[in-house]
Coordinates of C-alpha atoms and ligand atoms in Angstrom, one line a residue:
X433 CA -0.2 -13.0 3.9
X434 CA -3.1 -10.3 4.4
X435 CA -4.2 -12.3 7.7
X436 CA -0.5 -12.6 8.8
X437 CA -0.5 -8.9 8.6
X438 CA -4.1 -8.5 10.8
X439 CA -2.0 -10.8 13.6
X440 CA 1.1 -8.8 13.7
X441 CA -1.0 -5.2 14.1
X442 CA -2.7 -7.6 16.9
X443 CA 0.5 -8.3 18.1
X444 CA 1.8 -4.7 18.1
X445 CA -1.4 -3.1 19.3
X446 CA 0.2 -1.6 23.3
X447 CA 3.5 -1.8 22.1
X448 CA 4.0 0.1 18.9
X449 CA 2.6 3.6 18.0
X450 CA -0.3 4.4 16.2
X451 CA 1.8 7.1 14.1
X452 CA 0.1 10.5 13.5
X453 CA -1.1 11.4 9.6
X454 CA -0.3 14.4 8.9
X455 CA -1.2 17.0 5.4
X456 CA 0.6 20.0 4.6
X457 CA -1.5 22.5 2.4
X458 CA 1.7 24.5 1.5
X459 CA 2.7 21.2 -0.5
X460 CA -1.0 20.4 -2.0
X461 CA -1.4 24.0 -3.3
X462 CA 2.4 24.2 -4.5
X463 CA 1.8 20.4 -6.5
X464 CA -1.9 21.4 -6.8
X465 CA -3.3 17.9 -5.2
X466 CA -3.7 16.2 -2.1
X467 CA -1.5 14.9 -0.2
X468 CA -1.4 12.3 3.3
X469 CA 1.7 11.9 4.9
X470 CA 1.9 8.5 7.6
X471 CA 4.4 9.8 9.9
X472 CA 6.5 6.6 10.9
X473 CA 9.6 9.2 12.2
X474 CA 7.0 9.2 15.5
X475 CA 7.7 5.4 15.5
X476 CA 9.4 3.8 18.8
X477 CA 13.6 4.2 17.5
X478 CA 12.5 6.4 14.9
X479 CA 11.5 4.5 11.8
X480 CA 9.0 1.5 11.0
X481 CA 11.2 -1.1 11.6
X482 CA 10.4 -1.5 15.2
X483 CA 7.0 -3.1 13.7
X484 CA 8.9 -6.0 11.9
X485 CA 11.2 -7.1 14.6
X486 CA 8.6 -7.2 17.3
X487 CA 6.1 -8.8 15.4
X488 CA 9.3 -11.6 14.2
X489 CA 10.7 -11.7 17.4
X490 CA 7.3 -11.9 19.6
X491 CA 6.2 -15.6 17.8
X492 CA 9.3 -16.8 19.0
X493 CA 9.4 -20.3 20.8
X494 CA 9.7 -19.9 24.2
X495 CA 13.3 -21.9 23.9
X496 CA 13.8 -20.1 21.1
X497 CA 13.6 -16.3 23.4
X498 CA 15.2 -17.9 26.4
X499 CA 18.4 -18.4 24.2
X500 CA 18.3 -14.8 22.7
X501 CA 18.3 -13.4 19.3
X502 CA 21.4 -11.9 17.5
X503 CA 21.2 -9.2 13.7
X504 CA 23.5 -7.6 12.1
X505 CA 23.3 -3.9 11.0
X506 CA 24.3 -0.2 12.3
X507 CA 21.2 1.5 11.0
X508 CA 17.5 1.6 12.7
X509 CA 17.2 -2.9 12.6
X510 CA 19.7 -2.6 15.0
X511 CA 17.9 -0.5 17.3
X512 CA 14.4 -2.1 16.6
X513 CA 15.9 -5.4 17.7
X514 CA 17.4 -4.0 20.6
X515 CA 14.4 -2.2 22.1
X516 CA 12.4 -5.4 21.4
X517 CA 14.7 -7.1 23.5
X518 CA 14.4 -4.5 26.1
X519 CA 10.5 -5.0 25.8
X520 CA 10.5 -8.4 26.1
X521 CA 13.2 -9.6 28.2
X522 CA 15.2 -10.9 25.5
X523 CA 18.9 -10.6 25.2
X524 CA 20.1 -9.4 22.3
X525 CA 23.4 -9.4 20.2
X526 CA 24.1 -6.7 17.4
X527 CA 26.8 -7.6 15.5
X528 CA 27.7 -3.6 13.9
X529 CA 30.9 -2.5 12.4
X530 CA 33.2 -0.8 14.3
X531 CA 33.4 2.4 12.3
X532 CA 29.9 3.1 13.0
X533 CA 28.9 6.5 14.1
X534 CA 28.8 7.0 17.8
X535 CA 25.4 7.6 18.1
X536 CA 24.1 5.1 16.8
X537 CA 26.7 2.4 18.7
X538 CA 25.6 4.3 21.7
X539 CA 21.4 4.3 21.0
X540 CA 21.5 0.4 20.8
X541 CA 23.9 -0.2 23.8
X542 CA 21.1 2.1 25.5
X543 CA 18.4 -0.5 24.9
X544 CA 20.3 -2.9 26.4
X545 CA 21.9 -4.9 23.3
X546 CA 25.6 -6.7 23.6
X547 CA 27.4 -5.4 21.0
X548 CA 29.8 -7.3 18.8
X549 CA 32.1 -5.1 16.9
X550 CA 33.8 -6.3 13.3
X551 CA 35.9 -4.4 10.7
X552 CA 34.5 -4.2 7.6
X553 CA 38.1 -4.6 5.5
X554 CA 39.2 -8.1 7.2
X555 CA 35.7 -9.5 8.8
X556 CA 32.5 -10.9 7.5
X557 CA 29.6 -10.3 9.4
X558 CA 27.9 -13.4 8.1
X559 CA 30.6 -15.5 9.2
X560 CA 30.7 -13.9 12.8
X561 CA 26.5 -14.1 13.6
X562 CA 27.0 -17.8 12.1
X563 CA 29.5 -18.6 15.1
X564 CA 27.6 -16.6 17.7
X565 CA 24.0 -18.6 16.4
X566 CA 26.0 -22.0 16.7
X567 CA 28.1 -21.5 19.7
X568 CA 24.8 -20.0 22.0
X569 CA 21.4 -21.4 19.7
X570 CA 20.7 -17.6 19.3
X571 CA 17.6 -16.6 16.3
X572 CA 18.4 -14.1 13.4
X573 CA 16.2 -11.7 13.0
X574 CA 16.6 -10.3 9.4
X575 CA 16.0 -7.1 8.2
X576 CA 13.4 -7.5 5.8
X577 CA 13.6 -11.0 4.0
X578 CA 11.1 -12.7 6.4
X579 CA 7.4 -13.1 6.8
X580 CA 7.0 -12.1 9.8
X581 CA 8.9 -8.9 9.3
X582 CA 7.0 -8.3 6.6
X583 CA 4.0 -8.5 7.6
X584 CA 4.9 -6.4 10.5
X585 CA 6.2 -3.7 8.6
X586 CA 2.9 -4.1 6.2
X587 CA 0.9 -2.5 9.1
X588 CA 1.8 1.0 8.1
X589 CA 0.0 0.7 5.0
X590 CA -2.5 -1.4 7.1
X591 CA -2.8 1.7 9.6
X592 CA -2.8 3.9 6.7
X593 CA -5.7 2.8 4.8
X594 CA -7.8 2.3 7.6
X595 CA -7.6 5.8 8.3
X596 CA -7.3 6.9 4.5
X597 CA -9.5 4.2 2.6
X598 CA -9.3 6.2 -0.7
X599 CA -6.0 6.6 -1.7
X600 CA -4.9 6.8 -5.4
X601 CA -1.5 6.1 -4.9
X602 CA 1.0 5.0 -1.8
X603 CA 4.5 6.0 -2.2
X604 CA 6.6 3.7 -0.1
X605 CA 10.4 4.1 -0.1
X606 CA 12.2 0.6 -0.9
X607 CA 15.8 -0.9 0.4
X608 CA 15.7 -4.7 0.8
X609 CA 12.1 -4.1 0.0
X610 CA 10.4 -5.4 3.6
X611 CA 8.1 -2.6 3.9
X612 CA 7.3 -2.2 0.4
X613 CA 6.1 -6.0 -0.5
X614 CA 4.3 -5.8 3.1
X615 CA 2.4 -2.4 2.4
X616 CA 1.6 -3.3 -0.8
X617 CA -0.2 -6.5 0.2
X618 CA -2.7 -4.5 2.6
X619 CA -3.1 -2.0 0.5
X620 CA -4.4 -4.3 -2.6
X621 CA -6.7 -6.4 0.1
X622 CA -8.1 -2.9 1.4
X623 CA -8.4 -0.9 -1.4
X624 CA -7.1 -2.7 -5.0
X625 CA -7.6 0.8 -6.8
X626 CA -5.0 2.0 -5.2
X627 CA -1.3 2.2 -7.3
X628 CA 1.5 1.3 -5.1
X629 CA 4.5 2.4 -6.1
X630 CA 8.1 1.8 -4.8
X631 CA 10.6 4.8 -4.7
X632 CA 14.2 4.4 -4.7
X633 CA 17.4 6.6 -5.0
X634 CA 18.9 6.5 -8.5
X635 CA 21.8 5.6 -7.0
X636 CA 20.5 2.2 -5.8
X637 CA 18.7 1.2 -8.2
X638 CA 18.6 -2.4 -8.2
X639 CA 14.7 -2.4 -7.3
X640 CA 13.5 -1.0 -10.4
X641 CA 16.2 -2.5 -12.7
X642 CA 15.0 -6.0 -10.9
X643 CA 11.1 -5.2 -11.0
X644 CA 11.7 -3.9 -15.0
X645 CA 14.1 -7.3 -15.6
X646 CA 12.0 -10.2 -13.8
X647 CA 15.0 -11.3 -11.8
X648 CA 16.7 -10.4 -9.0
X649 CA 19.8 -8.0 -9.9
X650 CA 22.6 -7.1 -7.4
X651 CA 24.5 -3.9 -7.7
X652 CA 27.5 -2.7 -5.2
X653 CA 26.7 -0.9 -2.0
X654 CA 25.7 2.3 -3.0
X655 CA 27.3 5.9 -1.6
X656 CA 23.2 7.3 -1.8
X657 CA 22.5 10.1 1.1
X658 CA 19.5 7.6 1.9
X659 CA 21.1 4.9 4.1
X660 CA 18.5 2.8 5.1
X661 CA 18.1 1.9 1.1
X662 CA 21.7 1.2 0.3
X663 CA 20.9 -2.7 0.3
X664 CA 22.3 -3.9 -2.5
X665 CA 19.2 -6.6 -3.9
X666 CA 16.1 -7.2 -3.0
X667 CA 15.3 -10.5 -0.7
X668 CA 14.2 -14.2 -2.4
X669 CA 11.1 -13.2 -0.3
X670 CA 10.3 -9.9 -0.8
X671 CA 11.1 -9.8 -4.8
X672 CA 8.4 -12.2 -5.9
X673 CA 6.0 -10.4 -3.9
X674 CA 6.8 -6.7 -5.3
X675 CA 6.2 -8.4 -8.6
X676 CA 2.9 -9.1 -7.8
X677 CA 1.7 -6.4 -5.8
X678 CA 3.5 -3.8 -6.4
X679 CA 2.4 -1.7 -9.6
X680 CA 5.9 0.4 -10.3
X681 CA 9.2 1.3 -9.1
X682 CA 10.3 5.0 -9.7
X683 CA 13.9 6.5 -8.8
X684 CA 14.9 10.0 -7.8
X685 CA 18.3 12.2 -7.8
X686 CA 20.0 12.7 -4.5
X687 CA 19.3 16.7 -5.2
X688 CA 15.3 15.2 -4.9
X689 CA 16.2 13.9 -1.8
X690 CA 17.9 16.7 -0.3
X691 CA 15.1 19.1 -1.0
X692 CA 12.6 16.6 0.0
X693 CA 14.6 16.6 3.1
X694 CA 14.5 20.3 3.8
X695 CA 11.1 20.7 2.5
X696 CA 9.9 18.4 5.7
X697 CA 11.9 20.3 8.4
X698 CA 11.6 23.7 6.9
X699 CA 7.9 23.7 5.4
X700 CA 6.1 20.8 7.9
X701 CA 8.2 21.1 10.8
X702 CA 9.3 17.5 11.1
X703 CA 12.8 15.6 11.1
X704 CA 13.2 13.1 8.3
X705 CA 16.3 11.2 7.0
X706 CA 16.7 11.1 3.5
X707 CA 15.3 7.3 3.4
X708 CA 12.5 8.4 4.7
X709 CA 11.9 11.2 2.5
X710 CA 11.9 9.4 -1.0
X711 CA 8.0 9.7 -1.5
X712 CA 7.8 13.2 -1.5
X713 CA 11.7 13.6 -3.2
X714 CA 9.3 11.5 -6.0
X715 CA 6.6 14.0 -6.0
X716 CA 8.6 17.4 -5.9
X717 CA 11.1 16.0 -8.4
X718 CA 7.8 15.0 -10.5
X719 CA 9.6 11.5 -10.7
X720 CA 5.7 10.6 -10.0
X721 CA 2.7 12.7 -11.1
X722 CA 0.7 14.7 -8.9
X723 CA -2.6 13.1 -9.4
X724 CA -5.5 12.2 -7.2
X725 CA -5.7 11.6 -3.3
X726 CA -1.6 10.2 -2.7
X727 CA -0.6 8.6 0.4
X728 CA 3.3 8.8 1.0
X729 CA 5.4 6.6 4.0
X730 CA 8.0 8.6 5.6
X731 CA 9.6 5.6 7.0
X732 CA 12.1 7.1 9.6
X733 CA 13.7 10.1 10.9
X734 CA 16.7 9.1 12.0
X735 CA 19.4 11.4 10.4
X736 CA 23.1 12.0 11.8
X737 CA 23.7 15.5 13.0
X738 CA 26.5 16.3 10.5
X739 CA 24.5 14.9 7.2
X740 CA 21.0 16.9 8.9
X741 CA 23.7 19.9 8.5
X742 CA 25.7 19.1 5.3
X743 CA 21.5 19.0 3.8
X744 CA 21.0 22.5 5.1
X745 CA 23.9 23.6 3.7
X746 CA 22.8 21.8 0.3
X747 CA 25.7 21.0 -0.3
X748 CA 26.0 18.0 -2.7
X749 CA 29.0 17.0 -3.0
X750 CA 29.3 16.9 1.0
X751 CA 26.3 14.6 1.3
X752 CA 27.2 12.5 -1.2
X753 CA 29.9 10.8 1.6
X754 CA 27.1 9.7 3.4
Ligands
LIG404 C1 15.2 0.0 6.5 C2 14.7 1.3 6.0 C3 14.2 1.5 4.7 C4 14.1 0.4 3.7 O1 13.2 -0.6 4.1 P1 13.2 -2.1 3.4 O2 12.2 -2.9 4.2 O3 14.6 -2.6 3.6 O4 12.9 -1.8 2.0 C5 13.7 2.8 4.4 N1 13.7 3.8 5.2 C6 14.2 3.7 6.5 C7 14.2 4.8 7.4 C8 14.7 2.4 6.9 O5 15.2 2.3 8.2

């Protein structure tokens, strides 16, 4: 898996960003240690998962791109997949519900994508990309349970250590657990001192009760602020991995995220969505201890106008809608 994960950086090298590293001493004075922060916000559409879907979509058989590729999701897979397309002259076909927000329906029409819209009450999305793969040959690209999506998204951590070699501990926020099994494998190859550690909210919780229970456990969609990591299990892929890579899973409050929230735009300067802020909710919230050299993965920064203001606002109850 280590070498898959070389290939796809190979593969991304000209296409995706080499995302900035960035420290804030306010924060390593406050928790009293230091402190690295890989900035995958600055990603192309925002968040890390531009990384996996090139790096699936790129090994593609030549049939296989001429026919097109199809996903299903409203959040940032939707756009990676898009702009991939765009990139590489694929067409693509996002199959989103049709209550999604505006913004994002309209950021992935922008890159180009046909959009197939279903309602979530009567429709299953399943059933729908089934019909569009058999009736036009198209590829799914899934959102984290494949290798080549995971080791794509494992060249954060690959990025990361390369330019931090001595980390204690990574941090690495965890939905279907795609970037999270494919950090922790190049992190172990480059530096197996170093404790990787999965956060999730305690509202989604089905990581950590899976990682503590040695099988896969399935809990409804959450109503967590952090949206990219309401998945409701982990992946057949991705689980046995976390077991053996990954060292723990740790959970923090939707107040954590909120303030971890705030504390990036307010203290660092930087727009984060609450997915992407679960490392240092973890750290401020003491959910993890402030110990040693810690790396942390802000995976995206994509966050809706009215939640950015509803987390100003702090107001809980408000957010919690999200
Ligand atoms: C998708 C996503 C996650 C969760 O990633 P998985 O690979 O599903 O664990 C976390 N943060 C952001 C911003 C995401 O888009």
């Amino acid at each position: 898996m280590f070498q898959q994960i070389i290939k796809a950086s190979e593969r991304l090298s000209g296409f995706s960003h080499k995302t900035p590293i960035l420290t804030s001493s306010t924060l390593n004075n406050f928790i009293g240690t230091e402190v690295f922060f890989k900035c995958e916000n600055f990603q192309r559409i925002g968040a890390f998962k531009f990384r996996g879907a090139f790096n699936c979509i790129s090994q593609l058989s030549k049939k296989e791109k001429t026919q097109g590729v199809i996903a299903f999701s409203s959040g940032n897979h939707a756009q990676a997949v898009a702009l991939v397309g765009k990139l590489l002259g694929i067409k693509t076909t996002i199959v989103m519900p049709n209550n999604s927000p505006k913004v994002k329906l309209d950021a992935t029409k922008g890159y180009g994508a046909n959009i197939v819209l279903y309602d979530t009450e009567t429709e299953n999305r399943e059933v729908i990309t089934q019909k569009l793969q058999d009736k036009f040959g198209y590829s799914l690209i899934a959102p984290f349970d494949d290798k080549y999506v995971i080791a794509g998204q494992g060249t954060v951590a690959y990025e990361f250590l390369n330019k931090v070699p001595d980390l204690d501990t990574l941090l690495v926020p965890c939905g279907g657990g795609g970037l999270l099994s494919g950090s922790a494998i190049a992190t172990k190859h480059l530096n197996p001192n170093c404790q990787v550690i999965g956060i999730e909210p305690e509202l989604a919780d089905d990581a950590k009760q899976s990682f503590k229970s040695g099988k896969i456990v399935t809990i409804p969609v959450s109503k967590t602020i952090a949206d990219g990591t309401r998945t409701t299990s982990l992946g057949r892929l991705t689980f046995p991995l976390i077991q053996q890579y990954v060292d723990n899973i740790t959970t923090t409050s939707e107040k954590a995220i909120i303030d971890a929230v705030k504390f990036h735009l307010l203290r660092m300067k930087i727009v984060v969505e609450p997915s992407g802020a679960l490392g240092l909710a973890a750290l401020l919230s003491k959910a993890v201890k402030a110990q040693g050299k810690i790396g942390v993965i802000i995976s995206g920064g994509n966050i809706d106008p009215s939640t950015l203001i509803e987390v100003l606002k702090n107001n809980q109850q408000k957010t919690n809608k999200y």
